[in-house]
mmCIF file of C-alpha atoms in Angstrom:
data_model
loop_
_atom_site.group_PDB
_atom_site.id
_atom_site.type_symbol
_atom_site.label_atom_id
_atom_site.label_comp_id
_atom_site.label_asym_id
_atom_site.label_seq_id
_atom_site.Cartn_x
_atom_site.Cartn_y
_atom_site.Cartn_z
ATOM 1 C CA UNK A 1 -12.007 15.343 -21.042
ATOM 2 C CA UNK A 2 -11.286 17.399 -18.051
ATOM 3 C CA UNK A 3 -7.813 16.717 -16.151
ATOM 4 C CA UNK A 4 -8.627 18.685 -12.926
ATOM 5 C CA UNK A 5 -9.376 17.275 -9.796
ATOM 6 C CA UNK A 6 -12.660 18.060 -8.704
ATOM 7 C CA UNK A 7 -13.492 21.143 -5.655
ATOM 8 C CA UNK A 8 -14.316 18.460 -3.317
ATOM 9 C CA UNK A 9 -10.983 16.057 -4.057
ATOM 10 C CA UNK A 10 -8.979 19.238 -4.469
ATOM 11 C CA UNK A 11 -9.689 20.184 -0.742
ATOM 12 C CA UNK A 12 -9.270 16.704 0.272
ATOM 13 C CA UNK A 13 -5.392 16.842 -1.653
ATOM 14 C CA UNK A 14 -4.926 19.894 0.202
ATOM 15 C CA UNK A 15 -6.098 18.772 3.913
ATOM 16 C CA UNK A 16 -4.102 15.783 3.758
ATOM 17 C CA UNK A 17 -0.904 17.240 2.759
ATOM 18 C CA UNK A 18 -1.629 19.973 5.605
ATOM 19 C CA UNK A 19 -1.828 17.079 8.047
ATOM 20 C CA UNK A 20 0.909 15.290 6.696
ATOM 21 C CA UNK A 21 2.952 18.482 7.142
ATOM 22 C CA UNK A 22 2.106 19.163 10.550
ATOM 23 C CA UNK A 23 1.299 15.912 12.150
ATOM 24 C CA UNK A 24 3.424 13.576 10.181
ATOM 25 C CA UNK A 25 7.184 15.304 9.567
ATOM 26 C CA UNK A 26 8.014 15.713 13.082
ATOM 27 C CA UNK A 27 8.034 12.374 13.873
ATOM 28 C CA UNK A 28 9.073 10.826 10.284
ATOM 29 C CA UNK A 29 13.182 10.326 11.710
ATOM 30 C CA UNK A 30 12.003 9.673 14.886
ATOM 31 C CA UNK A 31 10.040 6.569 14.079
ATOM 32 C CA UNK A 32 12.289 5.403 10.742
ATOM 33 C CA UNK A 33 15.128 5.077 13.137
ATOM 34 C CA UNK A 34 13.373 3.367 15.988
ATOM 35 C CA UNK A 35 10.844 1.125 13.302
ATOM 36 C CA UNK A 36 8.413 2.736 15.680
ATOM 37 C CA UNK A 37 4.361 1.861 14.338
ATOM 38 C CA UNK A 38 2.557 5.383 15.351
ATOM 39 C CA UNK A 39 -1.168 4.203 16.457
ATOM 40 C CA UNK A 40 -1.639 8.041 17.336
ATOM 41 C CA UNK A 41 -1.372 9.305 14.241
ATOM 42 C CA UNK A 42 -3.796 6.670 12.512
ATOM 43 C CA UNK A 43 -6.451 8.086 15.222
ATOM 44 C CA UNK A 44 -5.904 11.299 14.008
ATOM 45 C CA UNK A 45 -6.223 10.529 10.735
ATOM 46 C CA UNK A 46 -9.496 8.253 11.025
ATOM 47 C CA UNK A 47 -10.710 11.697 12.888
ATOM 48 C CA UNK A 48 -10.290 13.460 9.738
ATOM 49 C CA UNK A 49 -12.032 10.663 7.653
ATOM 50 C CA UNK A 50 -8.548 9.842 6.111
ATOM 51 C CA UNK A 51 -8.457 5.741 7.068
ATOM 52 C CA UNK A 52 -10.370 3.328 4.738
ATOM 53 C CA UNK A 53 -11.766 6.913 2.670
ATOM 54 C CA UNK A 54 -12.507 4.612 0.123
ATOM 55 C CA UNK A 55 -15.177 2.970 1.759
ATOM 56 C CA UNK A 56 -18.875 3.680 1.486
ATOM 57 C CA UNK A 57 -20.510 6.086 3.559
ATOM 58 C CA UNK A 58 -22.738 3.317 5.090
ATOM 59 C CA UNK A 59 -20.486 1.114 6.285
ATOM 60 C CA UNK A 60 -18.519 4.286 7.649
ATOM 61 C CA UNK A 61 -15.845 5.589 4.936
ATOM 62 C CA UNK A 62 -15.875 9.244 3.713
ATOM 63 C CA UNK A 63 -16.734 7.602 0.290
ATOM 64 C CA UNK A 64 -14.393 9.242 -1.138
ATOM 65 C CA UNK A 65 -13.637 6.469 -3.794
ATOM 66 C CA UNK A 66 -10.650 4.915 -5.571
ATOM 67 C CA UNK A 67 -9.202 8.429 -7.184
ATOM 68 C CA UNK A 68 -9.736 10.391 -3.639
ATOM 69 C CA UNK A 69 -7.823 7.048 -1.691
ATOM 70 C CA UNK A 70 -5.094 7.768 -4.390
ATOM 71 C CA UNK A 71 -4.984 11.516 -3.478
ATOM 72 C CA UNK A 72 -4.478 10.743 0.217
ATOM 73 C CA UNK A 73 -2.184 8.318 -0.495
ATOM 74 C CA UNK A 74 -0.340 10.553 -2.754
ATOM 75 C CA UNK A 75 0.077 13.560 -0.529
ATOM 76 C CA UNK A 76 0.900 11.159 2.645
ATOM 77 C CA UNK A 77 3.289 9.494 0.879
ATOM 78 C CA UNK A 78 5.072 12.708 0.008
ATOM 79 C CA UNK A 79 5.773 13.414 3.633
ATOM 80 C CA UNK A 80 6.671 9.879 4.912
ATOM 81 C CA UNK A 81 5.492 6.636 3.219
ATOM 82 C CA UNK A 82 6.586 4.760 6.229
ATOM 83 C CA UNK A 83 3.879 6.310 8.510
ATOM 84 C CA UNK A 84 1.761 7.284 5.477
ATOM 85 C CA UNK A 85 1.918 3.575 5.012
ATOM 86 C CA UNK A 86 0.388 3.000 8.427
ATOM 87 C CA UNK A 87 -2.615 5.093 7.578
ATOM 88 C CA UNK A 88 -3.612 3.822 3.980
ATOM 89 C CA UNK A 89 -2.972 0.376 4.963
ATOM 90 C CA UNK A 90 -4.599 0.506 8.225
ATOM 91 C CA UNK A 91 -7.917 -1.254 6.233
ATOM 92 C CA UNK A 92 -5.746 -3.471 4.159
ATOM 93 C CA UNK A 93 -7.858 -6.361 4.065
ATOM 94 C CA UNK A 94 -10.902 -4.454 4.234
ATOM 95 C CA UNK A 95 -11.084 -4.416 0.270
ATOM 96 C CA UNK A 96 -11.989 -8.507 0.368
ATOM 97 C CA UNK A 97 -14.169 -7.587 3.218
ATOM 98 C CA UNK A 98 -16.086 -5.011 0.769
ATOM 99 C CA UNK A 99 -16.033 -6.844 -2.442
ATOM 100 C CA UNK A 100 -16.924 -10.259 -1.212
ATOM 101 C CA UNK A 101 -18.444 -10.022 2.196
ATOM 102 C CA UNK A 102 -22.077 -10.213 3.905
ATOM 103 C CA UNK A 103 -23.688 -7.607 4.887
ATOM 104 C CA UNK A 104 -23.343 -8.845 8.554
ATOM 105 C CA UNK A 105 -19.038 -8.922 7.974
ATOM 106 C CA UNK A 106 -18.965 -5.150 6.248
ATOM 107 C CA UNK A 107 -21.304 -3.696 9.277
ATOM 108 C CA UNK A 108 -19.275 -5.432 11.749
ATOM 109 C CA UNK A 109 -15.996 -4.943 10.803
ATOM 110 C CA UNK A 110 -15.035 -1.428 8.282
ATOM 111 C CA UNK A 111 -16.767 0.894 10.467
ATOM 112 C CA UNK A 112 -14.460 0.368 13.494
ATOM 113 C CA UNK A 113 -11.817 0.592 11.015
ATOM 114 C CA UNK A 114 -12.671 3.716 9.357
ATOM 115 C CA UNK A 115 -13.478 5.201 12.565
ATOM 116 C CA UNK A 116 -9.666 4.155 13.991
ATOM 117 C CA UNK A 117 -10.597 1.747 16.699
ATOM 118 C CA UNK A 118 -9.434 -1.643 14.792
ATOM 119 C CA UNK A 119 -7.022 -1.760 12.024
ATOM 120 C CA UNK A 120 -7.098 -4.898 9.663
ATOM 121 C CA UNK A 121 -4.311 -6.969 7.899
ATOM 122 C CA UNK A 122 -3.886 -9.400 4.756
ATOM 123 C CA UNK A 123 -2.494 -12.526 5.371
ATOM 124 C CA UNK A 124 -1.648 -13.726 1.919
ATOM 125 C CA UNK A 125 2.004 -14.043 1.212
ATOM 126 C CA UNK A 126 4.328 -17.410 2.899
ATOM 127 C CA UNK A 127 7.660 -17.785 3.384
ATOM 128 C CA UNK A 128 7.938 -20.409 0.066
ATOM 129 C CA UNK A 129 5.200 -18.095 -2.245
ATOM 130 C CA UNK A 130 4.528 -14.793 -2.451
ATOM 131 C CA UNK A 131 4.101 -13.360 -6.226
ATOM 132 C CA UNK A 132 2.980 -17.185 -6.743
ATOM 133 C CA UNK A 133 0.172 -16.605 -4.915
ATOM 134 C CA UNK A 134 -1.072 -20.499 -6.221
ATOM 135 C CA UNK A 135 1.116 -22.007 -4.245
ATOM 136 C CA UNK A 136 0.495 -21.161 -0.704
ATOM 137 C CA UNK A 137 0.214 -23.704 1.986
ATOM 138 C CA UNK A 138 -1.870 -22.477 4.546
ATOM 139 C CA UNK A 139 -4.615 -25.393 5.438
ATOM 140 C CA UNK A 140 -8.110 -24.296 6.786
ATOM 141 C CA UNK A 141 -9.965 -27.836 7.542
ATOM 142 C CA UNK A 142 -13.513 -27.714 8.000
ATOM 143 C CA UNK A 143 -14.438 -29.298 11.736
ATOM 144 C CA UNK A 144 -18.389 -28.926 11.895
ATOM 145 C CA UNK A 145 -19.582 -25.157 12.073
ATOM 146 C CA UNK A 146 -15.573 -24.304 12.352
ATOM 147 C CA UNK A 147 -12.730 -24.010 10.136
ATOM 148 C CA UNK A 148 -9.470 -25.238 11.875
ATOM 149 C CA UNK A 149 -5.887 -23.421 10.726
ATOM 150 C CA UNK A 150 -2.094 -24.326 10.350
ATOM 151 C CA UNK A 151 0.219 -22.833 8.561
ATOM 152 C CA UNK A 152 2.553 -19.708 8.222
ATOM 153 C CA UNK A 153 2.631 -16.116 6.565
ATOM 154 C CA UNK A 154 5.246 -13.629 6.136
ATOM 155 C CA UNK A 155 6.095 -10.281 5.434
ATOM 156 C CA UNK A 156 2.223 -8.876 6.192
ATOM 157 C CA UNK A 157 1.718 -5.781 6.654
ATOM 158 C CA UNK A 158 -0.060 -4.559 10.242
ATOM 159 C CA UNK A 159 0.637 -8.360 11.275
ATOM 160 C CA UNK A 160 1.574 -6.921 15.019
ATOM 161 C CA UNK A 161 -0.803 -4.372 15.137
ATOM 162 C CA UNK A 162 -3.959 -5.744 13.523
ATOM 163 C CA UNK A 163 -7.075 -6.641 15.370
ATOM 164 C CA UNK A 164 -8.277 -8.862 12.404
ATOM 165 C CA UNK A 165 -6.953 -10.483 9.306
ATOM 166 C CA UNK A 166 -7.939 -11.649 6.111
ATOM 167 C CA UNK A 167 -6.230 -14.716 5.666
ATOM 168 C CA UNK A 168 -5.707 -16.778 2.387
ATOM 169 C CA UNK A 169 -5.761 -20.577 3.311
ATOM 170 C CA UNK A 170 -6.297 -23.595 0.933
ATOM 171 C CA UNK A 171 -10.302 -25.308 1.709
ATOM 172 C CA UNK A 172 -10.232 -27.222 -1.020
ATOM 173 C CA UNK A 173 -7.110 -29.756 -1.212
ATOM 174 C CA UNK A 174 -8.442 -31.792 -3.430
ATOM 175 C CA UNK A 175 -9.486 -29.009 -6.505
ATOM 176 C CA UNK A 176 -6.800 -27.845 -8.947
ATOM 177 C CA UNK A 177 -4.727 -24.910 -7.463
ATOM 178 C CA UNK A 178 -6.354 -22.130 -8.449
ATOM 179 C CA UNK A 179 -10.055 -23.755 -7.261
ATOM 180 C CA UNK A 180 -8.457 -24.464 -3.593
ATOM 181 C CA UNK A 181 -8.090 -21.692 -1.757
ATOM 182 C CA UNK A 182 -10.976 -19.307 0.529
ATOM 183 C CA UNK A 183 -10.281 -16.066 2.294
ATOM 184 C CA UNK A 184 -11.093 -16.365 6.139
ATOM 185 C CA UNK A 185 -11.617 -13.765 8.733
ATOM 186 C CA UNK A 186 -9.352 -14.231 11.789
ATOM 187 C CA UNK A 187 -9.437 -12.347 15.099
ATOM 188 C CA UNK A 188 -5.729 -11.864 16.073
ATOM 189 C CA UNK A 189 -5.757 -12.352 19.249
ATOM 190 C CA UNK A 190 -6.940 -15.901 18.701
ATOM 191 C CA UNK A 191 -5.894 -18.842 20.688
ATOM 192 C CA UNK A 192 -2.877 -20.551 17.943
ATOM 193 C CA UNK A 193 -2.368 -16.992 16.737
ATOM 194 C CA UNK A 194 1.641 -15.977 17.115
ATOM 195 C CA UNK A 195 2.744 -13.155 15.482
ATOM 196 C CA UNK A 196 6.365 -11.630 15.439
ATOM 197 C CA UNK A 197 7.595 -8.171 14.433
ATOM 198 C CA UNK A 198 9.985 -7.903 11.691
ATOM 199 C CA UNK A 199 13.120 -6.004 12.059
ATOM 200 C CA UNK A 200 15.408 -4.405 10.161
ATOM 201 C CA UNK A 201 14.031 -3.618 6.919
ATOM 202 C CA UNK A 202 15.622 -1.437 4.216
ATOM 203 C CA UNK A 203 12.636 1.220 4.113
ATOM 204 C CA UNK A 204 9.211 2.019 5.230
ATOM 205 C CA UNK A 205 10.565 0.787 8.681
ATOM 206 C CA UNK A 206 7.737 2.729 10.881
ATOM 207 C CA UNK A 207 5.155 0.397 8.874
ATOM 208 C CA UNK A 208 4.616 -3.117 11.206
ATOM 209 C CA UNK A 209 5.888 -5.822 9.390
ATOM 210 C CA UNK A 210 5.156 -9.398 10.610
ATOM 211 C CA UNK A 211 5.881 -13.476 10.412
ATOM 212 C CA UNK A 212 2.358 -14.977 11.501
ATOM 213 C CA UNK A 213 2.205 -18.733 12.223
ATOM 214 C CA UNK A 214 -1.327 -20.602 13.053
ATOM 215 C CA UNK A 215 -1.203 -23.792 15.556
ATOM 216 C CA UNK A 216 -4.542 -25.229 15.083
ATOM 217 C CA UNK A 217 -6.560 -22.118 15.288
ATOM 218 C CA UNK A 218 -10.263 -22.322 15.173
ATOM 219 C CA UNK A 219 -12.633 -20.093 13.290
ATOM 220 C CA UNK A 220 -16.285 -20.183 12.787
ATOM 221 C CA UNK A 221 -17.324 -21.288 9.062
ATOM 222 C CA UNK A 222 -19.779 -17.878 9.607
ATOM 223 C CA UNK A 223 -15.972 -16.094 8.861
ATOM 224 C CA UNK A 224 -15.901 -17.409 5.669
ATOM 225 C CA UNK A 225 -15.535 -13.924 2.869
ATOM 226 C CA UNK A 226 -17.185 -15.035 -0.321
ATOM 227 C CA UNK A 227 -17.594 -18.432 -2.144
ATOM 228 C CA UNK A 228 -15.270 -21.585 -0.786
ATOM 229 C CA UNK A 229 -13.004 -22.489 -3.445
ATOM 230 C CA UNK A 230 -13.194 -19.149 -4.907
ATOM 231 C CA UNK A 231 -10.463 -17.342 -2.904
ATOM 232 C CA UNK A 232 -8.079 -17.119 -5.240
ATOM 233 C CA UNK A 233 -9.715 -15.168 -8.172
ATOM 234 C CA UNK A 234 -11.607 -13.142 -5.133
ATOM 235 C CA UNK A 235 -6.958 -12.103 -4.258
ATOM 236 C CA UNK A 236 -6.176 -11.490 -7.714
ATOM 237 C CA UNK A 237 -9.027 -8.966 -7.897
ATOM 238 C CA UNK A 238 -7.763 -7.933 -4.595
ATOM 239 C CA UNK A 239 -4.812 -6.868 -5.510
ATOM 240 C CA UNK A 240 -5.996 -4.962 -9.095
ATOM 241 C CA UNK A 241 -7.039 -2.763 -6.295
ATOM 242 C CA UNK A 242 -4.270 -2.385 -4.187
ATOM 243 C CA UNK A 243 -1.901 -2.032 -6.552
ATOM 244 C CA UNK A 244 -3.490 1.498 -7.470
ATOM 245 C CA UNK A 245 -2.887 2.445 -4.168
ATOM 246 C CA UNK A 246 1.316 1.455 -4.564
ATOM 247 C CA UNK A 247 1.351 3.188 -8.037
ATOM 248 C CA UNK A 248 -0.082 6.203 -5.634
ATOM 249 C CA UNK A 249 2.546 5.626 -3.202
ATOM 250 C CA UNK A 250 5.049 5.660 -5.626
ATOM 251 C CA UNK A 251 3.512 9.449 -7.209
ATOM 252 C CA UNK A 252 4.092 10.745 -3.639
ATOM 253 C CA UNK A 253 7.058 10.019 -2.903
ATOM 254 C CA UNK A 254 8.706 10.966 -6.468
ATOM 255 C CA UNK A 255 6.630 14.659 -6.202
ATOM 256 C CA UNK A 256 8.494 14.527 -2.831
ATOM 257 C CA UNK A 257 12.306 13.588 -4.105
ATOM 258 C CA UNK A 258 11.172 16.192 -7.232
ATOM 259 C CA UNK A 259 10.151 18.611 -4.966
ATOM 260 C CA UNK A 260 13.007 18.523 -2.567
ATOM 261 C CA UNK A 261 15.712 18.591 -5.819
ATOM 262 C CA UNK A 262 14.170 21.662 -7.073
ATOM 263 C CA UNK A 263 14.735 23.607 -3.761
ATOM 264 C CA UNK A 264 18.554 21.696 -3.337
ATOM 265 C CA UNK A 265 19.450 22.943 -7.140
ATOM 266 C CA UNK A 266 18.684 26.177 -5.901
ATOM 267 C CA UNK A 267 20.270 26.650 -2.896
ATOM 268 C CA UNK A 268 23.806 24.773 -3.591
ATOM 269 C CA UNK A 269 26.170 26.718 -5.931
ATOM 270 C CA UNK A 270 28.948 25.368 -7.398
ATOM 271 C CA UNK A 271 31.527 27.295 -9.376
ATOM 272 C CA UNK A 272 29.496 30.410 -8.600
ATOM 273 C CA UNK A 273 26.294 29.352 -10.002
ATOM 274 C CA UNK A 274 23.267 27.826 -8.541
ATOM 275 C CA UNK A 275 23.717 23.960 -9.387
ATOM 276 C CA UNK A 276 20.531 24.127 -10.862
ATOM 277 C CA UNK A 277 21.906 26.525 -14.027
ATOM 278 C CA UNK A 278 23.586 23.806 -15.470
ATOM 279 C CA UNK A 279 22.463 21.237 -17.891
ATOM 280 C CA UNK A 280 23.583 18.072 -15.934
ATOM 281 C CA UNK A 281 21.374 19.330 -12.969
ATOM 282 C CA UNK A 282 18.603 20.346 -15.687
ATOM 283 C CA UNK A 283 18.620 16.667 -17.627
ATOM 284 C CA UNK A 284 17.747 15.014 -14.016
ATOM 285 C CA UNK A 285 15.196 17.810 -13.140
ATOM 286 C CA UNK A 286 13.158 17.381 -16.126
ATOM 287 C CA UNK A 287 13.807 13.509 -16.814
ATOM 288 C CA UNK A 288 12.403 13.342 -13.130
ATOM 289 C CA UNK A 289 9.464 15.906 -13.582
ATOM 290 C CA UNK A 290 8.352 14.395 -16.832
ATOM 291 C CA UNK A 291 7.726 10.981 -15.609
ATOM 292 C CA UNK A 292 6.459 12.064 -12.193
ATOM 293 C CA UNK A 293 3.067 13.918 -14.888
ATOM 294 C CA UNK A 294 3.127 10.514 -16.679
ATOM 295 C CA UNK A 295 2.926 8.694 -13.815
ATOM 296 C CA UNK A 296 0.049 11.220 -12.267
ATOM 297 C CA UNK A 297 -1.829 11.336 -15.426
ATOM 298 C CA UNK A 298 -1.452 7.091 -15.434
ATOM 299 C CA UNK A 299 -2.548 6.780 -11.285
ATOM 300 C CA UNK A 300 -5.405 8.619 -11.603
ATOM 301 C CA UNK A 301 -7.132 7.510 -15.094
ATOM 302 C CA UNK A 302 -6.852 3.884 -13.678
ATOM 303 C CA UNK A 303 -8.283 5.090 -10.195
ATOM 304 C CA UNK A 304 -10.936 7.144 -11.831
ATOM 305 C CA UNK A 305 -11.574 4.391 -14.381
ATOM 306 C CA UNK A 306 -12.422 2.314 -11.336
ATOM 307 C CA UNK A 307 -14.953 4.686 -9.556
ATOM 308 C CA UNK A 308 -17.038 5.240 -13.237
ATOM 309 C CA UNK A 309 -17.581 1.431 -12.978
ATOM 310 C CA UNK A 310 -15.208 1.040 -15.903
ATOM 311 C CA UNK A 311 -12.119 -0.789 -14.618
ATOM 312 C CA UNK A 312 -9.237 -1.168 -16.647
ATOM 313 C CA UNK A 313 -6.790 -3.590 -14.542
ATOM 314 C CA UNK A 314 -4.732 -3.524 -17.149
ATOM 315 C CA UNK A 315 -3.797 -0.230 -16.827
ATOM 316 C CA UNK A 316 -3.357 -0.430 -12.835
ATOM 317 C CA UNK A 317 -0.729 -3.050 -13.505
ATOM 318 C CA UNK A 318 1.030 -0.808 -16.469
ATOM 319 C CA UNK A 319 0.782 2.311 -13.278
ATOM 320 C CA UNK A 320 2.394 -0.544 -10.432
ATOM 321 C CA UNK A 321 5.104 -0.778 -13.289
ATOM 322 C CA UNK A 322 5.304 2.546 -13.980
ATOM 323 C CA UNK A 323 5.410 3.780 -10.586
ATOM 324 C CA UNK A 324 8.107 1.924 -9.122
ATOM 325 C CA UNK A 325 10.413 2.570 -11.959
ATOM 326 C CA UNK A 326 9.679 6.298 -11.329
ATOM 327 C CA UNK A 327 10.386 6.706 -7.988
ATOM 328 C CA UNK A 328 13.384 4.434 -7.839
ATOM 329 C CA UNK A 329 14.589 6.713 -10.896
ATOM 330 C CA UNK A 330 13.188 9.937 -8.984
ATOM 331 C CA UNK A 331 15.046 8.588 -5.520
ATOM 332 C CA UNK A 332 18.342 7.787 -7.098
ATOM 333 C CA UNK A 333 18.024 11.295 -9.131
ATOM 334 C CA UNK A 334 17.924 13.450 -6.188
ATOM 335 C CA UNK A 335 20.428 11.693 -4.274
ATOM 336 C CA UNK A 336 22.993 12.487 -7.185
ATOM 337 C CA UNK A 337 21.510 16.339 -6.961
ATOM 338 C CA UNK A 338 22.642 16.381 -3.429
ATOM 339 C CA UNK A 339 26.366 15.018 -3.493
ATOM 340 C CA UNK A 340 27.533 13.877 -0.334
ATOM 341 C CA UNK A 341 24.545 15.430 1.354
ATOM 342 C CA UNK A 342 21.728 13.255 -0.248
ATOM 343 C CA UNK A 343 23.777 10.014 1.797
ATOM 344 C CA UNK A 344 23.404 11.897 5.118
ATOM 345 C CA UNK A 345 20.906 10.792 7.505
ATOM 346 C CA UNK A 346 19.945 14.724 8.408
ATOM 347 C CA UNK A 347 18.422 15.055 4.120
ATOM 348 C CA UNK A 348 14.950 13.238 3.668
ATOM 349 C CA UNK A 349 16.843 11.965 0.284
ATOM 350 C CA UNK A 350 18.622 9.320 1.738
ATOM 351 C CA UNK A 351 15.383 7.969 3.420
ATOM 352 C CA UNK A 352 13.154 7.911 0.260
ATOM 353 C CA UNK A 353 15.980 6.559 -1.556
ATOM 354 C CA UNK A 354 15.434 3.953 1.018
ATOM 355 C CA UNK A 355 11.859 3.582 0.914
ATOM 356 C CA UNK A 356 11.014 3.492 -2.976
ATOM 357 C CA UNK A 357 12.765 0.064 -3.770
ATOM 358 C CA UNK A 358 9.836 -1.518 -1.904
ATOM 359 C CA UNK A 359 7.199 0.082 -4.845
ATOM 360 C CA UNK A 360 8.841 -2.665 -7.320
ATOM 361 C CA UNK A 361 8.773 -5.683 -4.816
ATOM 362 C CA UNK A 362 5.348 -5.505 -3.026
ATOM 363 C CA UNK A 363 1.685 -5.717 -4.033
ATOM 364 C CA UNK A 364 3.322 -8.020 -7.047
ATOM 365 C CA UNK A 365 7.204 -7.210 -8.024
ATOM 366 C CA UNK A 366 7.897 -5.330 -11.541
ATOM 367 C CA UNK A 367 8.191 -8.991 -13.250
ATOM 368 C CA UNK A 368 5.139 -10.066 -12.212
ATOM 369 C CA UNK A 369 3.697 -6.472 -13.794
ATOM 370 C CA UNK A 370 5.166 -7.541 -16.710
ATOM 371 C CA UNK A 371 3.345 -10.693 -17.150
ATOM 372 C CA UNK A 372 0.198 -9.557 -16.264
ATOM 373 C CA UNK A 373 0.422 -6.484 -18.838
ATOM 374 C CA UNK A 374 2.387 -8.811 -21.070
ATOM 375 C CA UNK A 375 -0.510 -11.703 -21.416
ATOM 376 C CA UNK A 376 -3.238 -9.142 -22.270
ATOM 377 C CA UNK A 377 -0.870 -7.641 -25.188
ATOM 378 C CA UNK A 378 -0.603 -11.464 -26.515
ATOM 379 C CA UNK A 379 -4.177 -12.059 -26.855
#
């Protein structure tokens, strides 16, 4: 059992945190303040083979796998997970593309993603369903060689921004619930397409968050991704994915808040001593550092698990759980080691305080973790 990294993911870890550092941080306040999406800085990053590295080399990715998308995710997100956001997510989508695709969709579409020049979007979640993924209420009604599509989505990520979306509409109206829905391929720039930016969100605010409404759009039945009717297991599996990639989020940015506490305890003195000396300060160190390894050690099993052809979904749902608890806990931790400081817009604290409470609501919230992990223990 060997816990290291490989040479090749080890350089990868250290590249990305190198980019983060110098292309990332300067403009992290900049574009939190302003909820400014930072198309640049995805170029750059496709450049380096960072966007959609999980995809195969021949259909354009670095092939860098499950574990190395968690590494970049990781040391992005421990810069700024709002703009780290923008890069992982930039082939969000991609993953039903990949699993469930033709050849013909995966050659046509995730090379011009991994190589920057389109960036993709799910449209899953509505503005009456979201962790009840069964009840959405999109329509997609077959017209000849065409699907035709009404309906609305929320809260999807990219939904400005995106030059194609996956979208999760019911073909089937007549089938039980979970037999009725198909994933479709939209261009967004299609006639019926509206799409409205978001604003004023709590964290992550560089990411592009969108409503998306569809007024009798038309799509060729050629953009169907996988079976008809079989859409919804095709999002569940989906998401076992995806949710890696939050747990991942989540390991950044509580290295970062652990990181950042360290050097505060350090530097502040209080009563003549480095804060740091005293056991208060020491409790929320090592309560923080000793579920940031857990939550490593949990992140990349499950990833790895994934890449040996072994998948343990199980365990990616117990590492969602797990990783939203820690950096809410990390976040919260590191405000406290600051004072009055860690509330001040000029310490990073205050923003990742800010961004981990999204880690237990998207990607499925911490309840819905619990019932998936929950069921399995029952059986």
């Amino acid at each position: 059992m060997d816990y290291n990294l490989t040479e090749e993911l080890t350089m990868l870890k250290d590249m990305t945190y190198k980019f983060a550092v110098n292309e990332i941080a300067p403009h992290s306040a900049k574009c939190d303040r302003e909820e400014k999406y930072t198309p640049e800085i995805v170029k750059k990053a496709a450049d380096l083979g960072l966007v959609g590295a999980w995809i195969p080399e021949e259909y354009g990715g670095a092939g860098m796998g499950i574990l190395g998308q968690a590494v970049i995710t990781e040391q992005l997100s421990r810069v700024d997970m709002g703009i780290g956001t923008n890069i992982i997510t930039a082939s969000f989508g991609c993953e039903a593309i990949y699993l469930y695709g033709t050849e013909e969709q995966k050659h046509k579409y995730l090379p011009m993603v991994c190589k920057g020049e389109w960036v993709s979007s799910g449209a899953f979640t509505e503005p009456n369903a979201g962790t009840d993924a069964s009840g959405y209420q999109t329509r997609a009604v077959r017209d000849g060689d065409d699907f035709i599509i009404n309906g609305s989505k929320i809260f999807i990520t990219n939904g400005t921004v995106s030059d194609f979306m996956v979208v999760q509409a019911i073909t089937q109206p007549d089938e039980k619930r979970h037999k009725r829905f198909s994933q479709i391929i939209v261009d967004s720039n299609s006639e019926g397409v509206t799409r409205s930016k978001l604003h004023g969100k709590l964290g992550i605010r560089s990411s592009d968050t969108a409503q998306i409404s569809f007024e009798n759009v038309r799509v060729p039945v050629s953009n169907l991704v996988g079976t008809d009717g079989k859409g919804f297991p095709q999002l569940m599996h989906f998401f076992d994915i995806t949710r890696m990639m939050v747990a991942a989020q989540a390991l950044g940015i509580s290295q970062a808040c652990l990181d950042e506490a360290i050097k505060y305890s350090k530097e502040r003195y209080a009563f003549g001593n480095p804060i740091g000396s005293y056991q208060a300060t020491m409790t929320k160190l090592t309560e923080m550092a000793v579920k940031v390894e857990a939550l490593r050690n949990i992140v990349y099993k499950a990833a790895w698990l994934v890449d040996s052809g072994k998948p343990d979904f199980t365990l990616s749902a117990m590492a969602k759980y797990l990783g939203g608890q820690t950096a809410v806990f990390c976040a919260n931790a590191a405000i406290e080691i600051h004072g009055g400081y860690g509330y001040m817009e000029e310490y990073n604290v205050q923003k990742w305080y800010r961004d981990a409470k999204i880690l237990e609501i998207y990607e499925g919230t911490k309840e819905a973790e619990v019932m998936a992990i929950g069921r399995v223990l029952q059986i």
